[in-house]
XYZ file of C-alpha atoms in Angstrom:
115
model
C -10.328 15.700 -4.302
C -9.544 12.779 -6.525
C -11.437 9.546 -7.107
C -9.438 6.426 -7.806
C -10.695 3.333 -9.584
C -8.624 0.163 -9.651
C -8.921 -2.614 -12.190
C -6.980 -5.588 -13.439
C -7.248 -7.964 -10.520
C -8.189 -11.584 -10.948
C -7.174 -15.182 -10.508
C -3.693 -16.230 -11.548
C -1.506 -19.268 -11.001
C 1.768 -19.007 -9.094
C 4.417 -17.659 -11.436
C 1.865 -15.758 -13.483
C 1.470 -12.056 -14.140
C -1.149 -9.376 -13.736
C -1.208 -5.663 -14.419
C -3.252 -3.477 -12.131
C -4.453 -0.056 -13.208
C -5.532 2.889 -11.112
C -7.453 5.550 -12.993
C -7.741 8.949 -11.357
C -10.633 11.347 -11.862
C -8.310 14.272 -12.506
C -4.757 15.045 -13.443
C -2.144 13.232 -11.383
C 0.665 15.445 -12.614
C 0.902 17.392 -9.380
C 0.016 14.627 -6.939
C 2.868 14.209 -4.453
C 2.959 10.465 -4.660
C 0.771 7.563 -5.576
C 1.082 4.017 -4.459
C -0.242 0.527 -4.240
C -1.071 -1.110 -0.954
C -2.435 -4.544 -0.220
C -4.386 -6.207 2.508
C -4.669 -9.935 2.997
C -7.411 -11.453 5.176
C -6.685 -10.916 8.850
C -3.725 -8.658 8.142
C -3.093 -4.953 8.064
C -2.944 -2.917 4.890
C 0.685 -2.560 3.876
C 2.492 -0.562 1.241
C 3.677 -2.441 -1.838
C 5.088 0.261 -4.086
C 5.033 4.029 -4.427
C 5.902 6.485 -7.159
C 6.486 10.188 -6.679
C 5.595 13.077 -8.938
C 9.129 13.050 -10.363
C 8.946 9.339 -11.106
C 11.014 8.007 -8.236
C 9.903 4.589 -7.079
C 10.193 2.494 -3.976
C 9.151 -1.067 -3.228
C 8.682 -3.306 -0.265
C 11.492 -5.865 -0.201
C 9.213 -8.820 -0.856
C 8.250 -7.556 -4.338
C 11.522 -6.035 -5.524
C 12.511 -7.434 -8.882
C 9.011 -8.789 -9.512
C 6.700 -5.762 -9.403
C 6.998 -2.504 -11.287
C 5.033 0.660 -10.568
C 4.654 3.256 -13.275
C 2.545 6.254 -14.081
C 1.114 7.744 -17.252
C 0.297 11.371 -16.532
C -1.417 11.792 -19.886
C -3.897 9.065 -18.966
C -4.092 9.977 -15.259
C -3.285 6.361 -14.499
C -0.859 4.471 -12.315
C 0.007 0.853 -13.023
C 1.411 -2.034 -11.074
C 2.931 -4.756 -13.210
C 3.176 -7.920 -11.141
C 5.299 -10.790 -12.405
C 6.299 -14.098 -10.859
C 3.344 -13.948 -8.537
C 3.487 -15.998 -5.371
C 0.770 -17.389 -3.142
C 1.631 -14.770 -0.549
C 0.880 -11.959 -2.999
C -2.825 -12.743 -2.811
C -4.695 -9.790 -1.321
C -6.957 -6.897 -2.077
C -4.829 -4.258 -3.750
C -5.631 -0.613 -3.155
C -4.499 2.479 -4.985
C -3.565 5.503 -2.908
C -2.912 9.135 -3.765
C -1.362 11.701 -1.486
C -1.900 15.396 -2.021
C -0.482 17.373 0.874
C -2.446 16.579 4.021
C -5.097 14.668 2.094
C -5.016 11.017 1.148
C -7.368 9.190 -1.167
C -8.065 5.488 -1.583
C -9.642 3.430 -4.298
C -12.117 0.669 -3.630
C -9.605 -2.109 -4.159
C -9.205 -4.963 -6.583
C -8.852 -8.607 -5.600
C -5.775 -10.566 -6.603
C -6.020 -14.293 -6.074
C -3.003 -16.527 -6.565
C -3.860 -20.185 -6.616
C -2.910 -23.349 -8.408
């Protein structure tokens, strides 16, 4: 098992930046992939970005060029750097880890984009 704790959410104006962190309770070195998902009110939880154990990344089209996912295996942490934030990026952001047939979620961190 792995526990995930997100941090870094908050209130930001359109065009601003935030960096989310996801700290894992154990080594993430061998975790198949980790990712960030988000859920806006009244909508389903959708994938934003994922990163595999070998460092390969993938993004939903709406955040390409603005968001960057990265991982620091030494710190057991995955990050999501979010730049040029838009109103539509507002949501609860969740960290996810996949290890074989098991998936683990964090508790989420709120990102509010408002002028």
